[in-house]
mmCIF file of C-alpha atoms in Angstrom:
data_model
loop_
_atom_site.group_PDB
_atom_site.id
_atom_site.type_symbol
_atom_site.label_atom_id
_atom_site.label_comp_id
_atom_site.label_asym_id
_atom_site.label_seq_id
_atom_site.Cartn_x
_atom_site.Cartn_y
_atom_site.Cartn_z
ATOM 1 C CA MET A 1120 -17.676 -7.517 -13.570
ATOM 2 C CA THR A 1121 -18.059 -5.580 -10.330
ATOM 3 C CA THR A 1122 -20.371 -2.583 -10.389
ATOM 4 C CA PRO A 1123 -18.347 0.672 -10.518
ATOM 5 C CA LEU A 1124 -18.987 3.312 -7.886
ATOM 6 C CA GLY A 1125 -20.814 6.512 -8.806
ATOM 7 C CA PRO A 1126 -19.021 9.878 -8.826
ATOM 8 C CA THR A 1127 -19.997 10.722 -5.238
ATOM 9 C CA GLU A 1128 -19.900 7.197 -3.825
ATOM 10 C CA VAL A 1129 -17.165 5.670 -1.703
ATOM 11 C CA ARG A 1130 -16.737 2.184 -0.280
ATOM 12 C CA CYS A 1131 -15.786 2.341 3.369
ATOM 13 C CA PRO A 1132 -12.557 0.331 3.823
ATOM 14 C CA ILE A 1133 -13.607 -0.611 7.354
ATOM 15 C CA CYS A 1134 -17.189 -1.915 7.005
ATOM 16 C CA LEU A 1135 -17.235 -2.255 3.161
ATOM 17 C CA ASP A 1136 -20.537 -0.380 2.857
ATOM 18 C CA VAL A 1137 -21.001 2.051 -0.043
ATOM 19 C CA PHE A 1138 -22.393 5.508 0.724
ATOM 20 C CA ASP A 1139 -22.576 8.997 -0.785
ATOM 21 C CA TRP A 1140 -19.644 11.199 0.215
ATOM 22 C CA ASP A 1141 -20.481 14.781 1.182
ATOM 23 C CA ASP A 1142 -19.582 17.305 3.896
ATOM 24 C CA THR A 1143 -22.347 16.381 6.315
ATOM 25 C CA ASP A 1144 -22.080 14.407 9.559
ATOM 26 C CA LEU A 1145 -18.670 15.911 10.317
ATOM 27 C CA PHE A 1146 -16.632 15.405 13.481
ATOM 28 C CA VAL A 1147 -13.445 16.738 15.023
ATOM 29 C CA PHE A 1148 -11.150 14.520 17.122
ATOM 30 C CA ARG A 1149 -10.655 16.296 20.426
ATOM 31 C CA ASP A 1150 -9.413 15.048 23.806
ATOM 32 C CA GLY A 1151 -9.501 11.438 22.667
ATOM 33 C CA ALA A 1152 -13.059 11.507 21.307
ATOM 34 C CA TYR A 1153 -14.922 12.402 18.121
ATOM 35 C CA VAL A 1154 -17.013 15.532 18.663
ATOM 36 C CA PRO A 1155 -19.725 16.638 16.169
ATOM 37 C CA LEU A 1156 -18.911 19.729 14.116
ATOM 38 C CA ASP A 1157 -21.792 22.018 13.207
ATOM 39 C CA LEU A 1158 -21.116 24.176 10.133
ATOM 40 C CA THR A 1159 -24.753 25.133 9.538
ATOM 41 C CA GLY A 1160 -24.109 28.862 9.955
ATOM 42 C CA VAL A 1161 -20.845 28.916 7.959
ATOM 43 C CA SER A 1162 -21.806 29.767 4.387
ATOM 44 C CA ASP A 1163 -18.651 31.535 3.224
ATOM 45 C CA PRO A 1164 -16.694 28.909 1.202
ATOM 46 C CA VAL A 1165 -13.277 30.134 2.357
ATOM 47 C CA LYS A 1166 -14.245 29.933 6.024
ATOM 48 C CA ARG A 1167 -16.028 26.615 5.514
ATOM 49 C CA HIS A 1168 -13.032 24.979 3.863
ATOM 50 C CA ASP A 1169 -10.747 26.291 6.589
ATOM 51 C CA GLU A 1170 -13.015 24.917 9.316
ATOM 52 C CA MET A 1171 -13.052 21.502 7.625
ATOM 53 C CA ILE A 1172 -9.280 21.043 7.664
ATOM 54 C CA GLY A 1173 -8.557 18.035 9.856
ATOM 55 C CA MET A 1174 -12.217 17.039 10.097
ATOM 56 C CA TYR A 1175 -13.650 13.519 9.830
ATOM 57 C CA ARG A 1176 -16.714 12.128 8.071
ATOM 58 C CA ARG A 1177 -18.611 9.481 10.025
ATOM 59 C CA CYS A 1178 -19.388 6.384 8.003
ATOM 60 C CA PRO A 1179 -23.166 5.834 8.173
ATOM 61 C CA ASN A 1180 -22.653 2.034 7.954
ATOM 62 C CA PRO A 1181 -25.940 1.557 6.019
ATOM 63 C CA SER A 1182 -25.957 -2.194 6.646
ATOM 64 C CA ALA A 1183 -25.738 -1.579 10.421
ATOM 65 C CA ASP A 1184 -23.491 -4.602 10.792
ATOM 66 C CA MET A 1185 -20.868 -2.931 13.006
ATOM 67 C CA ALA A 1186 -21.520 -1.911 16.592
ATOM 68 C CA GLU A 1187 -18.569 0.486 16.729
ATOM 69 C CA ARG A 1188 -18.755 3.836 14.959
ATOM 70 C CA HIS A 1189 -15.925 4.627 12.567
ATOM 71 C CA PHE A 1190 -14.672 7.743 10.830
ATOM 72 C CA LEU A 1191 -12.698 8.726 7.731
ATOM 73 C CA PRO A 1192 -10.666 11.932 7.183
ATOM 74 C CA ILE A 1193 -12.628 14.481 5.163
ATOM 75 C CA SER A 1194 -9.879 14.521 2.503
ATOM 76 C CA TYR A 1195 -10.176 10.756 2.059
ATOM 77 C CA ALA A 1196 -12.739 11.031 -0.760
ATOM 78 C CA SER A 1197 -13.041 14.762 -1.378
ATOM 79 C CA SER A 1198 -11.436 14.280 -4.810
ATOM 80 C CA GLY A 1199 -13.453 11.213 -5.718
ATOM 81 C CA PRO A 1200 -13.067 7.573 -4.672
ATOM 82 C CA PRO A 1201 -9.566 6.959 -3.227
ATOM 83 C CA LEU A 1202 -7.046 4.444 -4.514
ATOM 84 C CA VAL A 1203 -6.763 1.865 -1.711
ATOM 85 C CA ILE A 1204 -3.619 -0.299 -1.839
ATOM 86 C CA GLY A 1205 -2.967 -3.377 0.274
ATOM 87 C CA LEU A 1206 0.440 -4.900 0.982
ATOM 88 C CA VAL A 1207 0.280 -8.704 1.026
ATOM 89 C CA GLY A 1208 2.915 -11.135 2.267
ATOM 90 C CA ARG A 1209 3.988 -13.364 5.093
ATOM 91 C CA THR A 1210 5.277 -12.004 8.390
ATOM 92 C CA GLU A 1211 8.958 -10.997 7.960
ATOM 93 C CA SER A 1212 8.551 -10.515 4.202
ATOM 94 C CA GLY A 1213 9.431 -6.844 4.620
ATOM 95 C CA LYS A 1214 5.992 -5.241 4.094
ATOM 96 C CA SER A 1215 6.318 -2.741 6.944
ATOM 97 C CA HIS A 1216 9.832 -1.737 5.907
ATOM 98 C CA LEU A 1217 8.634 -1.322 2.331
ATOM 99 C CA LEU A 1218 5.705 0.911 3.308
ATOM 100 C CA ALA A 1219 7.869 3.029 5.617
ATOM 101 C CA SER A 1220 10.393 3.483 2.804
ATOM 102 C CA ILE A 1221 7.616 4.397 0.359
ATOM 103 C CA ILE A 1222 6.220 7.037 2.708
ATOM 104 C CA SER A 1223 9.726 8.364 3.381
ATOM 105 C CA GLU A 1224 10.396 8.713 -0.348
ATOM 106 C CA LEU A 1225 7.057 10.465 -0.824
ATOM 107 C CA GLU A 1226 8.038 12.916 1.925
ATOM 108 C CA ARG A 1227 11.249 13.618 0.006
ATOM 109 C CA GLY A 1228 9.354 14.472 -3.184
ATOM 110 C CA GLY A 1229 9.983 11.097 -4.788
ATOM 111 C CA LEU A 1230 7.036 11.405 -7.172
ATOM 112 C CA SER A 1231 8.538 14.405 -8.979
ATOM 113 C CA PRO A 1232 9.722 12.235 -11.939
ATOM 114 C CA LEU A 1233 6.021 11.575 -12.558
ATOM 115 C CA GLY A 1234 5.124 15.246 -12.302
ATOM 116 C CA LEU A 1235 3.267 14.546 -9.067
ATOM 117 C CA ASN A 1236 3.490 15.509 -5.407
ATOM 118 C CA ALA A 1237 2.084 14.048 -2.207
ATOM 119 C CA ALA A 1238 0.522 15.581 0.907
ATOM 120 C CA PRO A 1239 -1.081 13.955 3.980
ATOM 121 C CA VAL A 1240 -4.770 13.044 3.905
ATOM 122 C CA ASP A 1241 -4.847 13.423 7.682
ATOM 123 C CA GLU A 1242 -1.975 15.497 9.038
ATOM 124 C CA GLU A 1243 -2.143 14.210 12.616
ATOM 125 C CA SER A 1244 -2.190 10.482 11.819
ATOM 126 C CA HIS A 1245 0.431 10.931 9.102
ATOM 127 C CA ARG A 1246 2.814 12.692 11.463
ATOM 128 C CA ARG A 1247 2.228 9.986 14.039
ATOM 129 C CA TYR A 1248 3.147 7.325 11.487
ATOM 130 C CA LEU A 1249 6.304 9.262 10.592
ATOM 131 C CA ARG A 1250 7.296 9.537 14.257
ATOM 132 C CA GLU A 1251 6.528 5.955 15.237
ATOM 133 C CA HIS A 1252 7.745 4.121 12.135
ATOM 134 C CA VAL A 1253 9.648 6.175 9.593
ATOM 135 C CA ALA A 1254 11.930 8.291 11.810
ATOM 136 C CA SER A 1255 13.536 5.485 13.824
ATOM 137 C CA PHE A 1256 13.773 3.263 10.744
ATOM 138 C CA VAL A 1257 14.977 5.565 7.966
ATOM 139 C CA ASP A 1258 16.838 8.122 10.071
ATOM 140 C CA GLY A 1259 17.869 5.935 13.015
ATOM 141 C CA GLY A 1260 18.556 2.675 11.199
ATOM 142 C CA ARG A 1261 16.385 0.678 13.609
ATOM 143 C CA ALA A 1262 14.362 -2.240 12.241
ATOM 144 C CA ILE A 1263 10.582 -1.984 12.566
ATOM 145 C CA GLU A 1264 8.960 -4.459 14.933
ATOM 146 C CA HIS A 1265 6.624 -7.047 13.442
ATOM 147 C CA THR A 1266 3.136 -5.664 12.836
ATOM 148 C CA ALA A 1267 0.884 -6.525 15.764
ATOM 149 C CA ARG A 1268 -1.911 -8.967 15.068
ATOM 150 C CA VAL A 1269 -5.528 -7.847 15.335
ATOM 151 C CA GLN A 1270 -8.427 -9.490 17.102
ATOM 152 C CA ARG A 1271 -10.655 -11.668 14.982
ATOM 153 C CA ASP A 1272 -13.494 -9.126 14.625
ATOM 154 C CA ALA A 1273 -11.554 -5.913 15.265
ATOM 155 C CA MET A 1274 -11.860 -2.902 12.976
ATOM 156 C CA VAL A 1275 -8.957 -2.568 10.580
ATOM 157 C CA THR A 1276 -8.230 0.752 8.919
ATOM 158 C CA PHE A 1277 -5.518 2.034 6.624
ATOM 159 C CA THR A 1278 -2.001 2.579 7.968
ATOM 160 C CA ASP A 1279 -1.419 5.898 6.216
ATOM 161 C CA ALA A 1280 -2.870 7.887 3.328
ATOM 162 C CA VAL A 1281 -1.630 10.670 1.063
ATOM 163 C CA LEU A 1282 -3.176 13.036 -1.465
ATOM 164 C CA VAL A 1283 -1.377 12.561 -4.777
ATOM 165 C CA GLY A 1284 -1.748 15.444 -7.199
ATOM 166 C CA GLY A 1285 -0.288 17.283 -10.167
ATOM 167 C CA GLY A 1286 -1.307 18.376 -13.637
ATOM 168 C CA GLY A 1287 -4.853 19.112 -12.526
ATOM 169 C CA ARG A 1288 -5.310 15.641 -11.041
ATOM 170 C CA GLU A 1289 -5.706 14.755 -7.364
ATOM 171 C CA ARG A 1290 -6.617 11.516 -5.640
ATOM 172 C CA ALA A 1291 -6.209 10.083 -2.164
ATOM 173 C CA VAL A 1292 -4.027 6.971 -1.944
ATOM 174 C CA ALA A 1293 -4.433 4.835 1.183
ATOM 175 C CA PHE A 1294 -2.193 1.964 2.287
ATOM 176 C CA PHE A 1295 -3.151 -1.098 4.325
ATOM 177 C CA ASP A 1296 -0.404 -3.036 6.108
ATOM 178 C CA VAL A 1297 -1.477 -5.817 8.476
ATOM 179 C CA ALA A 1298 0.378 -8.801 9.892
ATOM 180 C CA GLY A 1299 1.033 -11.607 7.441
ATOM 181 C CA ASP A 1300 -0.315 -14.122 9.957
ATOM 182 C CA ASP A 1301 -3.633 -12.231 9.938
ATOM 183 C CA LEU A 1302 -3.776 -12.201 6.134
ATOM 184 C CA ALA A 1303 -3.300 -15.966 6.132
ATOM 185 C CA VAL A 1304 -6.609 -16.617 7.918
ATOM 186 C CA ARG A 1305 -10.133 -15.868 6.781
ATOM 187 C CA THR A 1306 -11.624 -13.641 9.477
ATOM 188 C CA ARG A 1307 -14.134 -10.826 9.446
ATOM 189 C CA SER A 1308 -11.356 -8.351 10.219
ATOM 190 C CA MET A 1309 -9.567 -9.313 7.004
ATOM 191 C CA ARG A 1310 -12.540 -8.569 4.763
ATOM 192 C CA PHE A 1311 -10.992 -5.137 4.180
ATOM 193 C CA VAL A 1312 -9.212 -6.827 1.236
ATOM 194 C CA LEU A 1313 -12.520 -6.618 -0.644
ATOM 195 C CA ALA A 1314 -12.281 -2.812 -0.496
ATOM 196 C CA LEU A 1315 -8.817 -2.754 -2.099
ATOM 197 C CA ASP A 1316 -8.311 -1.116 -5.482
ATOM 198 C CA ALA A 1317 -4.780 -2.464 -5.965
ATOM 199 C CA LEU A 1318 -2.336 -4.843 -4.298
ATOM 200 C CA ILE A 1319 1.415 -5.080 -3.747
ATOM 201 C CA PHE A 1320 2.454 -8.713 -3.210
ATOM 202 C CA VAL A 1321 5.769 -8.845 -1.341
ATOM 203 C CA VAL A 1322 7.983 -11.841 -2.116
ATOM 204 C CA ASP A 1323 10.620 -12.528 0.554
ATOM 205 C CA PRO A 1324 13.509 -14.157 -1.367
ATOM 206 C CA GLU A 1325 15.208 -15.292 1.846
ATOM 207 C CA TYR A 1326 12.168 -17.509 2.425
ATOM 208 C CA ALA A 1327 10.958 -18.255 -1.107
ATOM 209 C CA LEU A 1328 14.372 -19.233 -2.509
ATOM 210 C CA ARG A 1329 15.673 -21.223 0.440
ATOM 211 C CA GLN A 1330 16.076 -24.959 0.280
ATOM 212 C CA GLY A 1331 12.932 -26.645 1.537
ATOM 213 C CA ALA A 1332 10.639 -23.672 0.896
ATOM 214 C CA PRO A 1333 6.982 -24.798 0.890
ATOM 215 C CA SER A 1334 5.775 -25.855 -2.542
ATOM 216 C CA ASP A 1335 2.442 -24.078 -1.992
ATOM 217 C CA GLY A 1336 4.126 -20.683 -1.642
ATOM 218 C CA ASP A 1337 2.990 -17.874 0.641
ATOM 219 C CA VAL A 1338 -0.173 -18.736 2.568
ATOM 220 C CA ALA A 1339 -1.035 -15.022 2.845
ATOM 221 C CA PHE A 1340 -0.907 -14.756 -0.966
ATOM 222 C CA GLU A 1341 -3.166 -17.747 -1.421
ATOM 223 C CA THR A 1342 -5.739 -16.707 1.202
ATOM 224 C CA VAL A 1343 -6.090 -13.181 -0.170
ATOM 225 C CA MET A 1344 -6.296 -14.402 -3.783
ATOM 226 C CA ALA A 1345 -8.959 -16.955 -2.884
ATOM 227 C CA ARG A 1346 -11.055 -14.237 -1.288
ATOM 228 C CA LEU A 1347 -10.691 -11.982 -4.336
ATOM 229 C CA ARG A 1348 -11.320 -14.755 -6.882
ATOM 230 C CA ALA A 1349 -14.694 -15.345 -5.249
ATOM 231 C CA GLN A 1350 -15.787 -11.819 -6.227
ATOM 232 C CA PRO A 1351 -16.749 -11.576 -9.926
ATOM 233 C CA GLY A 1352 -14.435 -9.392 -11.992
ATOM 234 C CA LEU A 1353 -11.826 -8.462 -9.377
ATOM 235 C CA THR A 1354 -8.947 -10.469 -10.835
ATOM 236 C CA GLU A 1355 -9.699 -8.875 -14.214
ATOM 237 C CA ARG A 1356 -9.838 -5.332 -12.835
ATOM 238 C CA LEU A 1357 -7.416 -4.888 -9.947
ATOM 239 C CA PRO A 1358 -3.865 -3.717 -10.764
ATOM 240 C CA VAL A 1359 -1.168 -5.723 -9.012
ATOM 241 C CA ALA A 1360 2.560 -5.204 -8.460
ATOM 242 C CA ILE A 1361 4.676 -8.149 -7.300
ATOM 243 C CA VAL A 1362 7.950 -7.107 -5.686
ATOM 244 C CA VAL A 1363 11.047 -9.142 -4.964
ATOM 245 C CA SER A 1364 11.911 -7.502 -1.660
ATOM 246 C CA LYS A 1365 15.384 -7.524 -0.099
ATOM 247 C CA SER A 1366 16.896 -7.431 -3.595
ATOM 248 C CA ASP A 1367 20.064 -5.986 -2.050
ATOM 249 C CA ILE A 1368 20.991 -9.578 -1.175
ATOM 250 C CA TYR A 1369 21.354 -10.294 -4.915
ATOM 251 C CA ARG A 1370 22.516 -6.861 -6.075
ATOM 252 C CA PHE A 1371 25.742 -8.281 -7.575
ATOM 253 C CA GLU A 1372 23.959 -11.065 -9.461
ATOM 254 C CA GLN A 1373 22.141 -10.848 -12.780
ATOM 255 C CA PRO A 1374 19.412 -10.023 -13.566
ATOM 256 C CA VAL A 1375 18.982 -8.215 -10.229
ATOM 257 C CA ALA A 1376 22.113 -6.085 -10.711
ATOM 258 C CA ARG A 1377 20.767 -4.712 -13.995
ATOM 259 C CA TRP A 1378 17.663 -3.283 -12.307
ATOM 260 C CA TYR A 1379 19.013 -2.518 -8.846
ATOM 261 C CA ARG A 1380 21.225 0.248 -10.232
ATOM 262 C CA ARG A 1381 18.517 1.864 -12.366
ATOM 263 C CA PRO A 1382 17.173 5.236 -11.218
ATOM 264 C CA SER A 1383 13.849 5.161 -9.431
ATOM 265 C CA LEU A 1384 10.770 5.388 -11.668
ATOM 266 C CA SER A 1385 12.888 5.282 -14.842
ATOM 267 C CA ALA A 1386 10.054 3.475 -16.650
ATOM 268 C CA TYR A 1387 7.451 6.127 -15.722
ATOM 269 C CA LEU A 1388 9.162 9.472 -16.342
ATOM 270 C CA ASP A 1389 6.792 12.421 -16.744
ATOM 271 C CA GLY A 1390 3.900 10.031 -16.191
ATOM 272 C CA GLN A 1391 4.513 8.328 -19.550
ATOM 273 C CA PRO A 1392 5.124 4.598 -19.006
ATOM 274 C CA ASP A 1393 7.728 2.841 -21.151
ATOM 275 C CA PRO A 1394 6.058 -0.486 -22.043
ATOM 276 C CA ALA A 1395 9.346 -2.056 -23.138
ATOM 277 C CA GLU A 1396 11.139 -1.323 -19.847
ATOM 278 C CA ILE A 1397 8.127 -2.404 -17.763
ATOM 279 C CA ALA A 1398 7.904 -5.689 -19.667
ATOM 280 C CA ALA A 1399 11.666 -6.282 -19.447
ATOM 281 C CA GLU A 1400 11.797 -5.964 -15.647
ATOM 282 C CA SER A 1401 8.706 -8.128 -15.238
ATOM 283 C CA ARG A 1402 10.240 -10.757 -17.522
ATOM 284 C CA ASP A 1403 13.555 -10.756 -15.627
ATOM 285 C CA ALA A 1404 11.890 -10.906 -12.196
ATOM 286 C CA PHE A 1405 9.611 -13.734 -13.357
ATOM 287 C CA ALA A 1406 12.606 -15.695 -14.700
ATOM 288 C CA PHE A 1407 14.596 -14.993 -11.502
ATOM 289 C CA LEU A 1408 11.909 -16.507 -9.258
ATOM 290 C CA HIS A 1409 10.923 -19.305 -11.635
ATOM 291 C CA SER A 1410 14.490 -20.505 -12.261
ATOM 292 C CA ARG A 1411 15.193 -20.689 -8.537
ATOM 293 C CA GLY A 1412 12.185 -22.800 -7.670
ATOM 294 C CA ALA A 1413 9.832 -20.072 -6.429
ATOM 295 C CA ARG A 1414 7.122 -20.770 -9.013
ATOM 296 C CA ALA A 1415 4.369 -20.673 -6.366
ATOM 297 C CA TRP A 1416 5.187 -17.029 -5.550
ATOM 298 C CA LEU A 1417 4.367 -16.131 -9.160
ATOM 299 C CA ARG A 1418 0.697 -17.085 -8.855
ATOM 300 C CA PRO A 1419 -0.462 -13.455 -8.438
ATOM 301 C CA TYR A 1420 1.134 -12.675 -11.812
ATOM 302 C CA GLU A 1421 -0.778 -15.551 -13.372
ATOM 303 C CA THR A 1422 -4.023 -14.730 -11.523
ATOM 304 C CA PHE A 1423 -4.417 -10.997 -12.138
ATOM 305 C CA ARG A 1424 -4.764 -9.642 -15.640
ATOM 306 C CA HIS A 1425 -2.977 -6.357 -14.887
ATOM 307 C CA SER A 1426 0.275 -7.137 -13.083
ATOM 308 C CA THR A 1427 3.957 -6.223 -13.082
ATOM 309 C CA LEU A 1428 7.067 -7.500 -11.280
ATOM 310 C CA HIS A 1429 9.806 -5.411 -9.666
ATOM 311 C CA PHE A 1430 13.155 -5.728 -7.884
ATOM 312 C CA VAL A 1431 13.181 -3.477 -4.798
ATOM 313 C CA SER A 1432 14.991 -3.045 -1.519
ATOM 314 C CA ALA A 1433 13.402 -1.139 1.339
ATOM 315 C CA THR A 1434 16.619 -1.070 3.370
ATOM 316 C CA GLY A 1435 19.661 -1.519 1.109
ATOM 317 C CA SER A 1436 21.270 -3.981 3.515
ATOM 318 C CA LYS A 1437 20.535 -6.707 6.033
ATOM 319 C CA ALA A 1438 19.641 -5.962 9.658
ATOM 320 C CA VAL A 1439 21.733 -7.412 12.468
ATOM 321 C CA ALA A 1440 21.067 -7.823 16.172
ATOM 322 C CA ASP A 1441 22.650 -5.099 18.313
ATOM 323 C CA GLU A 1442 23.527 -5.964 21.918
ATOM 324 C CA ARG A 1443 23.462 -2.274 22.829
ATOM 325 C CA THR A 1444 19.730 -2.202 22.071
ATOM 326 C CA GLY A 1445 18.919 -5.432 23.866
ATOM 327 C CA GLY A 1446 19.229 -7.529 20.732
ATOM 328 C CA HIS A 1447 16.943 -5.332 18.643
ATOM 329 C CA LYS A 1448 17.855 -5.443 14.956
ATOM 330 C CA VAL A 1449 19.510 -2.416 13.355
ATOM 331 C CA PHE A 1450 21.008 -1.505 9.999
ATOM 332 C CA PRO A 1451 24.661 -0.643 10.753
ATOM 333 C CA ARG A 1452 25.193 1.042 7.378
ATOM 334 C CA GLY A 1453 21.936 2.952 7.575
ATOM 335 C CA VAL A 1454 18.804 2.554 5.485
ATOM 336 C CA ARG A 1455 19.146 3.145 1.736
ATOM 337 C CA PRO A 1456 15.947 2.269 -0.138
ATOM 338 C CA ARG A 1457 16.195 1.283 -3.794
ATOM 339 C CA ARG A 1458 13.361 1.526 -6.354
ATOM 340 C CA VAL A 1459 10.591 1.317 -3.744
ATOM 341 C CA LEU A 1460 8.395 3.753 -5.698
ATOM 342 C CA ASP A 1461 8.430 1.714 -8.912
ATOM 343 C CA PRO A 1462 5.609 -0.625 -7.801
ATOM 344 C CA LEU A 1463 3.625 2.497 -6.928
ATOM 345 C CA GLY A 1464 4.349 4.000 -10.347
ATOM 346 C CA ALA A 1465 3.082 0.820 -11.985
ATOM 347 C CA ILE A 1466 -0.124 0.856 -9.942
ATOM 348 C CA PHE A 1467 -0.667 4.552 -10.623
ATOM 349 C CA ALA A 1468 -0.340 3.882 -14.345
ATOM 350 C CA MET A 1469 -2.533 0.773 -14.426
ATOM 351 C CA SER A 1470 -5.232 2.356 -12.248
ATOM 352 C CA GLY A 1471 -5.584 5.402 -14.496
ATOM 353 C CA LEU A 1472 -4.195 7.905 -11.998
ATOM 354 C CA LEU A 1473 -1.640 8.983 -14.630
ATOM 355 C CA GLY A 1474 -4.303 9.262 -17.318
ATOM 356 C CA ASP A 1475 -5.949 7.010 -19.897
ATOM 357 C CA GLU A 1476 -2.971 6.986 -22.274
ATOM 358 C CA ALA A 1477 -0.600 5.964 -19.475
ATOM 359 C CA ALA A 1478 -3.001 3.172 -18.493
ATOM 360 C CA ARG A 1479 -2.984 1.894 -22.063
ATOM 361 C CA LYS A 1480 0.823 1.934 -22.221
ATOM 362 C CA ALA A 1481 1.064 0.151 -18.867
ATOM 363 C CA GLY A 1482 -1.114 -2.656 -20.187
ATOM 364 C CA ALA A 1483 -4.232 -1.862 -18.157
#
């Protein structure tokens, strides 16, 4: 098994080094640069906490294996080690649409059925993500462009992060979303997957269920799983949610129709997982993919000990090219996400964020 982190330790998702988290070595981002913040003379706790809003902690990079300095928001690990979630799937699988829909639902108070709420870890970067991705997609009905690829040795950091709290609990939840083509190759940039605490594997049914789909499944799935299998204990420990994205395509067919119409988070109300409902959806989603020849896309379910399957739709309909926007794809009927928070509810339960009893009920 992997060695658990101590109460004040955090694994940097950029360089993978482990270091003690405290409120030293602080910086403020000003005029395009990180500027040191000196709080030596500020002893009053109220003033100190106010000064630290929006601050960043520099990663000390103990191994000294990265030339470029990197920083994490001070709220990233102020409540203990964060829950770092990676979205895995081929390009065009719908990962970016799914994450934008998740963040949009969190903004709307979508975690209230769990007795939880969400707030930004870093207000500035969160608002930027809302402006650049969520607003035009959810409110404007404009499809998100494919995620840009990264250079082979470039730093990769999380796309957005929120503080999830309620009932005396609080924990930062960070999301990684990189191009599927990048995930499919083993580069130094992609080693961030070793810092993940949970994964959402995104199955694109338009690709997986089509005639002539590759028998070896999603290359991004296989590359990430191979990297994780090489680390002792990870496949036994990490919670995994496998989602059948774009389920709106099959919303009139069983078993998809049965789940597509269910209220969001119905299996996790008040933070108390319903093992029977969780197992039923996983069973139906497994049978749906298996019976239609997509057995290879079920390998994460067979690889990871703690895993669930879900029917979701980030958009509610299919995008079409619009000549008025130069051929850019839009959603003429608007964006209507369905059940996008259920994979998150499953991960919250399996990871212990909802408490030990919820983890037991979720099968963790």
